[in-house]
Coordinates of C-alpha atoms in Angstrom, one line a residue:
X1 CA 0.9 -22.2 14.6
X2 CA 3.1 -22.1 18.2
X3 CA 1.8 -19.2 19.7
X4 CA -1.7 -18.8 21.2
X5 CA -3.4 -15.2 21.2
X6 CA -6.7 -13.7 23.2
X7 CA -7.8 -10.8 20.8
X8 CA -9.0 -8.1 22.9
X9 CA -11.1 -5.7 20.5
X10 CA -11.8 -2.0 22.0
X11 CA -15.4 -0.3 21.3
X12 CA -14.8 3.1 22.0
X13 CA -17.8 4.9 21.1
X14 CA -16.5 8.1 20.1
X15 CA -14.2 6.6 18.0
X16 CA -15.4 3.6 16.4
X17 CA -15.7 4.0 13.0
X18 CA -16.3 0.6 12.3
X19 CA -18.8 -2.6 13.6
X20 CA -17.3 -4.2 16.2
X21 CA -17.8 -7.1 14.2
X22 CA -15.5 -6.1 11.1
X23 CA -13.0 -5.1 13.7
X24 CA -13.0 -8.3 15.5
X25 CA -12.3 -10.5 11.9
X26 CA -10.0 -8.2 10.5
X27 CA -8.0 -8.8 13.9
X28 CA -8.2 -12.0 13.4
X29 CA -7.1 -12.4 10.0
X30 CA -3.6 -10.2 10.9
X31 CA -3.5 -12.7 13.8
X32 CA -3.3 -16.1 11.4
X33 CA -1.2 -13.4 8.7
X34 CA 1.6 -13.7 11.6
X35 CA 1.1 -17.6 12.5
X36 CA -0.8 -17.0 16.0
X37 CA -3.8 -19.2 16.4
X38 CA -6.5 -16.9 18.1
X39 CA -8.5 -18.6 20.6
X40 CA -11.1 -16.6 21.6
X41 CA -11.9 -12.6 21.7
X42 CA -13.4 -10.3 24.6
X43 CA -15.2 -6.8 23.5
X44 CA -14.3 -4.1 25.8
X45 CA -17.0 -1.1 25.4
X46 CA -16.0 1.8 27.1
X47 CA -16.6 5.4 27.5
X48 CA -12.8 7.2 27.0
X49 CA -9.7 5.1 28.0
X50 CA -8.3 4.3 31.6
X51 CA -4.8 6.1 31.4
X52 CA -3.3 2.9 33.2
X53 CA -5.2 -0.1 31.2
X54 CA -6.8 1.5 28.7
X55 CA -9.6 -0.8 29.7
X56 CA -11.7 -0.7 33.2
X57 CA -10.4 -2.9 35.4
X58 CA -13.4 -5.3 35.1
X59 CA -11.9 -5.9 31.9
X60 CA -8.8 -7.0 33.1
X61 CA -10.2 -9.3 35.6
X62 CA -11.6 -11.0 33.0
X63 CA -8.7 -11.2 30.7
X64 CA -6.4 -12.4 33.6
X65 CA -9.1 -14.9 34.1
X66 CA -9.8 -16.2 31.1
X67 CA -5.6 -16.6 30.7
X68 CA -5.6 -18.3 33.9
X69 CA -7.7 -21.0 32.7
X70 CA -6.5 -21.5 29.1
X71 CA -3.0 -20.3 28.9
X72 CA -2.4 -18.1 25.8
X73 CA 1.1 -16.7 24.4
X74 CA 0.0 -13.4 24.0
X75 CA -2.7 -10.9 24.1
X76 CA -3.7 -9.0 21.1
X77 CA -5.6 -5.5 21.0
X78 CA -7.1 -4.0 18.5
X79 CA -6.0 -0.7 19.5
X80 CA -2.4 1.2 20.1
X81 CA -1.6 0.8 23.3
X82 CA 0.7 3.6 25.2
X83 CA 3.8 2.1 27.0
X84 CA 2.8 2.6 30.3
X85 CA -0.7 0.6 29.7
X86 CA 1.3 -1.9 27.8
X87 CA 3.8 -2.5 30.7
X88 CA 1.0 -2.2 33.3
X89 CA -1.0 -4.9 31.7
X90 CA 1.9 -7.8 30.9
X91 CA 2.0 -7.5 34.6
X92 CA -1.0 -7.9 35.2
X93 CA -2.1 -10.8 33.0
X94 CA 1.3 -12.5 33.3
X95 CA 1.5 -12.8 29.4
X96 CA 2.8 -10.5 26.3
X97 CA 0.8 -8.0 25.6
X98 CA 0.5 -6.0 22.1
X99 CA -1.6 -3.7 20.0
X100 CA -2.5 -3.9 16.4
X101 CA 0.1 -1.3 15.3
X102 CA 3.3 -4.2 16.6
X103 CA 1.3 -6.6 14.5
X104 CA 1.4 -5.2 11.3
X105 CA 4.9 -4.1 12.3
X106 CA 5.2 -8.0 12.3
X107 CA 4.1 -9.1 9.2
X108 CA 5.5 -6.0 7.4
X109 CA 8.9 -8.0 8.9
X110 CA 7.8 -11.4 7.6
X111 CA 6.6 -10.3 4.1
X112 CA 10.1 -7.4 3.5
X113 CA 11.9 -9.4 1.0
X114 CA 13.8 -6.3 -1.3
X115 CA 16.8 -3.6 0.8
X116 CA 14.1 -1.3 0.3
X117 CA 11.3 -2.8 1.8
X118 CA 13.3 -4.0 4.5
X119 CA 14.8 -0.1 5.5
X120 CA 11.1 1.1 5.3
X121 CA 10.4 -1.9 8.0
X122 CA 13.0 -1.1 10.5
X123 CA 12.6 2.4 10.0
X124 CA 8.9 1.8 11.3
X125 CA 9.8 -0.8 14.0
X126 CA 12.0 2.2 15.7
X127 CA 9.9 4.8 15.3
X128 CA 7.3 3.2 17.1
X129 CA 10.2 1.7 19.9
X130 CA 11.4 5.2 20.4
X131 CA 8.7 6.6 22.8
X132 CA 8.1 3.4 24.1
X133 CA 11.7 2.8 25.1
X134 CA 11.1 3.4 28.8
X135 CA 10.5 0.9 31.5
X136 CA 11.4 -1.6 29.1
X137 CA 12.6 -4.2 31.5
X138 CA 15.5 -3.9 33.7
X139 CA 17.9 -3.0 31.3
X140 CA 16.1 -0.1 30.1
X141 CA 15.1 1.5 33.7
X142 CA 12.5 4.3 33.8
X143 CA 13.6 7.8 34.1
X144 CA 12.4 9.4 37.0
X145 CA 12.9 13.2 38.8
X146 CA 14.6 13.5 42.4
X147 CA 16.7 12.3 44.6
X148 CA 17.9 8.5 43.9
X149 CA 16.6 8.3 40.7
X150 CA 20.0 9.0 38.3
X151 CA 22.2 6.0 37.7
X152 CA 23.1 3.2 35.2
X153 CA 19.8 2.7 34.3
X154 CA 19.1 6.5 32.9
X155 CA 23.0 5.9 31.2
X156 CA 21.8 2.8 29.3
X157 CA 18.6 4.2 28.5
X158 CA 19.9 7.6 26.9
X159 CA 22.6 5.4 25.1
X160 CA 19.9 3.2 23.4
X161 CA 17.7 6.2 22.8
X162 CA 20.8 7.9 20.9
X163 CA 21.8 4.6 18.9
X164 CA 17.8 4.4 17.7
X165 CA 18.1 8.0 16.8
X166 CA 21.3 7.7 15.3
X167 CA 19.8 4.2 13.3
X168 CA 16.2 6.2 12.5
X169 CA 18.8 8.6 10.8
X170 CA 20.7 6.7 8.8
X171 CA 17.2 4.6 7.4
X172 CA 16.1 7.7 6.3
X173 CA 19.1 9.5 4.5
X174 CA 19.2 5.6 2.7
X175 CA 15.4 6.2 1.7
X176 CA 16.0 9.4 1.0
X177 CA 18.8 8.2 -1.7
X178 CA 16.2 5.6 -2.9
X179 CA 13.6 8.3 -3.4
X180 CA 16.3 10.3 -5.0
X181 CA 17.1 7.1 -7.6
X182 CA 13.2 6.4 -8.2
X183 CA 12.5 10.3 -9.0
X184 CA 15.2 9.5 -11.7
X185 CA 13.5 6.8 -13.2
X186 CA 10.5 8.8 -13.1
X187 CA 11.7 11.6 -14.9
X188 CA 13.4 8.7 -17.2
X189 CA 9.8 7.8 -18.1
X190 CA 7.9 11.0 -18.3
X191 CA 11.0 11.9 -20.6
X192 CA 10.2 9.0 -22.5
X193 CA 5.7 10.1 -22.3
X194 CA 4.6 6.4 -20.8
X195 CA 2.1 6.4 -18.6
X196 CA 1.9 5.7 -15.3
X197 CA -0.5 3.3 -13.9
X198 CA -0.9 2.4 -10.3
X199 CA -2.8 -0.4 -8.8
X200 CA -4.0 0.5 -5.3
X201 CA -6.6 -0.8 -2.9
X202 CA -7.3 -2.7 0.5
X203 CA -4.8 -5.3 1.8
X204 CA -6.0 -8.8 -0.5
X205 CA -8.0 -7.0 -3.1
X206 CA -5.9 -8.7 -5.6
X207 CA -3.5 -6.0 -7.1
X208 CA -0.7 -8.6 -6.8
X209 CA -2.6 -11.0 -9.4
X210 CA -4.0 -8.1 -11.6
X211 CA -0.5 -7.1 -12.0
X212 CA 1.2 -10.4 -12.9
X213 CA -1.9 -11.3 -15.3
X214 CA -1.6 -7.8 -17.1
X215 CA 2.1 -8.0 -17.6
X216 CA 3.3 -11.7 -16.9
X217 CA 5.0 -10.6 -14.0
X218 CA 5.9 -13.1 -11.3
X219 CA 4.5 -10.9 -8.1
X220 CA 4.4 -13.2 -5.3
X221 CA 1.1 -13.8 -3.9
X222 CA -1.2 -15.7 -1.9
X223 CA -4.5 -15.6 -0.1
X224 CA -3.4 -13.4 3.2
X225 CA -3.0 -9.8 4.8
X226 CA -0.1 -7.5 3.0
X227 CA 1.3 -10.5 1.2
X228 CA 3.4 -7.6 -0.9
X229 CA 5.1 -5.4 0.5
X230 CA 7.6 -4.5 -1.7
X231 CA 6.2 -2.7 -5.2
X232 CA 6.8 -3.7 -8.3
X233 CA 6.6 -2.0 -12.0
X234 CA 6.4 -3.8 -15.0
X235 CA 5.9 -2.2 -18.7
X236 CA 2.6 -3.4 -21.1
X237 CA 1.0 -2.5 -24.3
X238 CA -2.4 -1.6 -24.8
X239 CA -4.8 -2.9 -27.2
X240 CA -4.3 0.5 -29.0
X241 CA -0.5 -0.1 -29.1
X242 CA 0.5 3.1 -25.9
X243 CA 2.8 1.4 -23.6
X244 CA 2.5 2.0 -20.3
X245 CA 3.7 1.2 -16.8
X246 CA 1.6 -0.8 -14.6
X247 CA 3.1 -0.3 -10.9
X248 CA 1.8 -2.4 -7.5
X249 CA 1.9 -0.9 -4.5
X250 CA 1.5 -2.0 -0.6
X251 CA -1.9 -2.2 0.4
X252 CA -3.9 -0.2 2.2
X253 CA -6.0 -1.0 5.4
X254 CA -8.6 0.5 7.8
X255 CA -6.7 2.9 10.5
X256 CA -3.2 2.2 8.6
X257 CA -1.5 4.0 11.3
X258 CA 0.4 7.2 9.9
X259 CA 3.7 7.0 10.8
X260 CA 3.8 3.3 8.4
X261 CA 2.4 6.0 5.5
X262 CA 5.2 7.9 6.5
X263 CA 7.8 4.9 6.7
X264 CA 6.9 4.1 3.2
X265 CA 6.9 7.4 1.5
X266 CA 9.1 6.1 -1.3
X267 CA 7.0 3.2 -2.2
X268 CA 3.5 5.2 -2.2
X269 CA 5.8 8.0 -4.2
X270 CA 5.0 5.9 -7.0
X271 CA 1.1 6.9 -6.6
X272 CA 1.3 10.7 -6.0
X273 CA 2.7 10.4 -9.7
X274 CA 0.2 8.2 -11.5
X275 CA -1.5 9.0 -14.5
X276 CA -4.3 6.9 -13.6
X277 CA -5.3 4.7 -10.6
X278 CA -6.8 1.9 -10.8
X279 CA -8.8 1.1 -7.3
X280 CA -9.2 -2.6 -6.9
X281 CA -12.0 -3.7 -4.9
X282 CA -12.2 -7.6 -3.4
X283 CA -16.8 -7.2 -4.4
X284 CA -16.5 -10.4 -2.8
X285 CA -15.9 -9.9 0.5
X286 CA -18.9 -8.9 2.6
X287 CA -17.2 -5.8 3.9
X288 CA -15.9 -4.2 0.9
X289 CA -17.9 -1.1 1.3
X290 CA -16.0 -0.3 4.5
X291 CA -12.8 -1.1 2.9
X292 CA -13.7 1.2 0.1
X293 CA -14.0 3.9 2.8
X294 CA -10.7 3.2 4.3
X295 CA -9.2 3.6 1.0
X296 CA -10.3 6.6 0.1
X297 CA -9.4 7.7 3.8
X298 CA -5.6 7.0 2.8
X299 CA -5.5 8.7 -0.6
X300 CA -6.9 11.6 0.3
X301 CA -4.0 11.7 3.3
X302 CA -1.5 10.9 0.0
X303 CA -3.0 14.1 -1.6
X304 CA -3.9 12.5 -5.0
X305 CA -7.8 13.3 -4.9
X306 CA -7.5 15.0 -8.6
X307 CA -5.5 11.8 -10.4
X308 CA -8.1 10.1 -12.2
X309 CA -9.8 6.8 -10.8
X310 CA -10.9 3.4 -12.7
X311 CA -12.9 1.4 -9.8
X312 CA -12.1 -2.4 -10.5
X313 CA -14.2 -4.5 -9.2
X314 CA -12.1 -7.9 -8.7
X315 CA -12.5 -11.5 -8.2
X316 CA -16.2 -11.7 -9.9
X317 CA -16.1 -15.6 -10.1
X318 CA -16.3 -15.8 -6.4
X319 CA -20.0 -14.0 -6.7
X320 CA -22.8 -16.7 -6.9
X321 CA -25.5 -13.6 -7.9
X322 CA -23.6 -11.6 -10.8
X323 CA -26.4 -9.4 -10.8
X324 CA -25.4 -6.9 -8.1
X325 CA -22.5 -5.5 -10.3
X326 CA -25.0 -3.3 -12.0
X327 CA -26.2 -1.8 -9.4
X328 CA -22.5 -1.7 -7.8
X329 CA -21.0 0.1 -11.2
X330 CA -24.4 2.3 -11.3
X331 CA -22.5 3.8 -7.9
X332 CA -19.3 4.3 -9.0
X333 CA -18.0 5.9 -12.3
X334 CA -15.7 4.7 -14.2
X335 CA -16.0 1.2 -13.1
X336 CA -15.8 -2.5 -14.4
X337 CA -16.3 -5.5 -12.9
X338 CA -13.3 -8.7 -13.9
X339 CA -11.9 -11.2 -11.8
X340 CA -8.0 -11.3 -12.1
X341 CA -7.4 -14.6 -11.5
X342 CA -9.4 -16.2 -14.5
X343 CA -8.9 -12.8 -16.6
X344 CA -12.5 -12.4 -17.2
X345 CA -13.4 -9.1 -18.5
X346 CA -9.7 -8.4 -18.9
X347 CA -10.2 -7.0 -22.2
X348 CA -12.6 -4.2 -20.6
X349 CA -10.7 -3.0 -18.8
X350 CA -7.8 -2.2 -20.7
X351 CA -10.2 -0.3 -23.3
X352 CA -11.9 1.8 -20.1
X353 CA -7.4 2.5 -19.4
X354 CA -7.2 3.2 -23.0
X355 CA -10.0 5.1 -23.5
X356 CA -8.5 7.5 -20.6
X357 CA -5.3 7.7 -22.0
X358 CA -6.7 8.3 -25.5
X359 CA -6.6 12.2 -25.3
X360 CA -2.5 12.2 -24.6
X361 CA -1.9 10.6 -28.5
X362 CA -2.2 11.8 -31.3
X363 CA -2.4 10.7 -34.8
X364 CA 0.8 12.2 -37.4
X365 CA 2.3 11.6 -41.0
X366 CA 5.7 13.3 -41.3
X367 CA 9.2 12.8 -43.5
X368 CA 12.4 12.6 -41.6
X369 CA 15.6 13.5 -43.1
X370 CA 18.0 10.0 -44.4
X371 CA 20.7 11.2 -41.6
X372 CA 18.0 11.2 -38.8
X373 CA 17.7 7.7 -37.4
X374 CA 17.6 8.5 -34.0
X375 CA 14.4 10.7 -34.8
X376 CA 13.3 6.8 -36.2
X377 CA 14.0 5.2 -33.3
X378 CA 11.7 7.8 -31.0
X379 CA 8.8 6.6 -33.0
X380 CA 9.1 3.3 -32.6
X381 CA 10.7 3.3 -28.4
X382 CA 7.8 5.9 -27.8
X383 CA 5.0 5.4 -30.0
X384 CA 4.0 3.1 -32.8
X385 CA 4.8 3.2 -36.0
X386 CA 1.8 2.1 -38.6
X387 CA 3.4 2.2 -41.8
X388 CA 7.2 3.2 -43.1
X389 CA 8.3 4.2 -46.3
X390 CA 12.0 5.3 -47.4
X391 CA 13.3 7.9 -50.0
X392 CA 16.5 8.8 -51.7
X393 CA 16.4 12.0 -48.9
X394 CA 13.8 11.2 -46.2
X395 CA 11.8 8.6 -44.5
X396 CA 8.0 9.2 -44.4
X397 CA 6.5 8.0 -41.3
X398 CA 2.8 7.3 -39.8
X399 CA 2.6 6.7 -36.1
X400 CA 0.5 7.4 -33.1
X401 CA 2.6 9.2 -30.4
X402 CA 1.9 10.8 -26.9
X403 CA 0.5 14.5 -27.2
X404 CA 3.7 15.8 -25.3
X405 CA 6.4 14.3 -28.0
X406 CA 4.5 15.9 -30.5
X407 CA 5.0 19.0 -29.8
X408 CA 8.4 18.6 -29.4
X409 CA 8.5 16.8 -32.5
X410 CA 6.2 17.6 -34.8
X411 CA 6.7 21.3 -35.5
X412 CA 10.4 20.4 -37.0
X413 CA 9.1 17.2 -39.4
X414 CA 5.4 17.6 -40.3
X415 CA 5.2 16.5 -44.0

């Protein structure tokens, strides 16, 4: 780790939602997530926000002090910070200041690795540089009214402002032809009547892990903040033979500002469509309670409060005292308790999946005309075919198929 940070965390007590505490190690963990060794932390209480510091001005005595005597690289807060109060404090405490919001921002960078991922990134890191554009050093002068206060430096600003714009445009038409090209392979499915399942949940719940030991995928992951970024969908079959689609998503976290929802509409696009959701919860971690909160705080904002909900309760055999989880699952419905790394409970889970997905097939016996082979090959692509028997005229067929197809289906071909 090269850089050194002081983590400045902000108690304001008409907004503070959560202990200082939590704040303070959540902070801390975003701080190592980007490589910066945090040194120490100061706890600034206030009433409502100075408009020039944010903080009082005690406060900043003490943070100019305190980076007098041990130099540090930068200085976090836990709190956005307007641009003035940003500008007015690297001045003041001789170091580079930033807010929580241009940290994330950070690590979204590091962890991008697909186009798409890497669009919704930028898109983010400008719309957050857009208001903040002015003052920002010599080359980007402040704007000012009166006399003497029109020159070069208002030129170069406008001209940045205009190439951001111009940038924050084209991101978005580029999204907007990814959306486009997913809402095609959405219809693709639901045309097809697989299932949609969507693995959501606080930043290192272990979604990443679920998904790669449900399907064998090879989703990156590692003990860390927003390791993925970029989702991922990967087809299984169920121990009732449905196939479904098992898709990870970014996580979620406490305050996730709104405009990152916003950046990566087209990702989270894949949850407003789920069939199910399946809510993974680190019951490990001492604050998971709060980060259930925060959750639900973000899905309600993505408008999906009527898609059904399995509660997972991950990462069991890091629990010394397995005897909490009934109390845990006697709060939440629809719940079971498995740890995805050692795939205990596994199998529980995908009968709780099945057992929700069990009203959408249904059970039929029909005889297809010799000459229709492609009406064959829908039972086996979409359904599953128990038994198969062939006459001089027709094919007789048992198979399990989702609701929708039979109705399409069924009518023509019932024996």
């Amino acid at each position: 780790m090269d850089e050194k940070a002081l983590l400045v965390i902000i108690d304001e007590k008409r907004k503070s939602t959560w202990p200082v505490e939590d704040v303070r190690d959540e902070l801390k963990e975003l701080v190592i997530a980007c490589q910066v060794e945090p040194l120490n932390s100061i706890v600034c209480r206030m009433d409502k926000p100075s408009p020039a510091f944010l903080i009082g001005s005690g406060k900043v005595e003490e943070i100019v002090h305190f980076c007098q005597a041990i130099p540090v690289d930068v200085v976090i807060f836990s709190c956005d910070l307007k641009g003035s109060q940003q500008r007015n404090l690297e001045k003041a405490v001789n170091a580079k200041v930033i807010d929580r919001t241009q940290l994330i921002l950070d690590i979204f960078a590091r962890r991008a690795t697909s186009n798409e991922g890497k669009m919704q990134v930028e898109l983010a890191q400008l719309e957050y540089l857009l208001p903040r554009l002015v003052g920002k050093g010599v080359e980007l002068s402040r704007l000012g009214g009166g006399i003497g206060t029109l020159g070069p430096g208002e030129t170069k600003l406008e001209t940045d402002r205009r190439r951001i714009l111009s940038r924050i445009d084209k991101l978005k038409n580029a999204l907007k032809d990814v959306g486009l090209d997913r809402a095609l392979k959405r219809k693709k499915r639901k045309d097809q009547q697989i299932p949609l399942i969507s693995l959501v949940g606080y930043t290192n719940a272990g979604k990443s892990t679920l998904l790669n030991t449900l399907t064998q995928a090879a989703q990156r992951t590692q003990d860390g903040l927003f390791t993925t970024l970029d989702s991922l969908s990967r087809q299984m079959i169920l121990p009732n033979n449905q196939k479904i689609i098992v898709s990870d998503t970014v996580g979620f976290m406490h305050d996730l500002p709104h405009h990152l929802i916003e950046s990566f509409k087209a990702t989270l696009e894949e949850v407003r469509e789920a069939d199910i959701l399946l809510n993974v919860l680190d019951v490990s971690h001492p604050h998971f309670r709060s980060f259930q909160e925060s959750v639900c705080s973000v899905l309600k904002e993505l408008e999906v409060s009527e898609t059904p909900i399995i509660t997972v309760f991950n990462k069991i055999d890091k629990l010394e005292d397995l005897s909490v989880l009934e109390d845990l699952q006697e709060d939440f419905d629809s719940s079971v308790a498995i740890s995805a790394l050692t795939g205990a409970n596994l199998p529980l889970l995908l009968e709780k999946i099945s057992a929700f997905l069990e009203p959408n097939l249904v059970d039929i016996a029909v005889k297809i005309p010799i000459d229709r082979m492609d009406l064959v090959n829908m039972l086996h692509t979409q359904g599953k075919v128990h038994s198969i028997k062939y006459f001089s005229k027709h094919i007789r067929i048992l198979a399990t198929i989702p609701l929708q197809m039979d109705r399409k289906f069924y009518l023509d071909f019932h024996a």
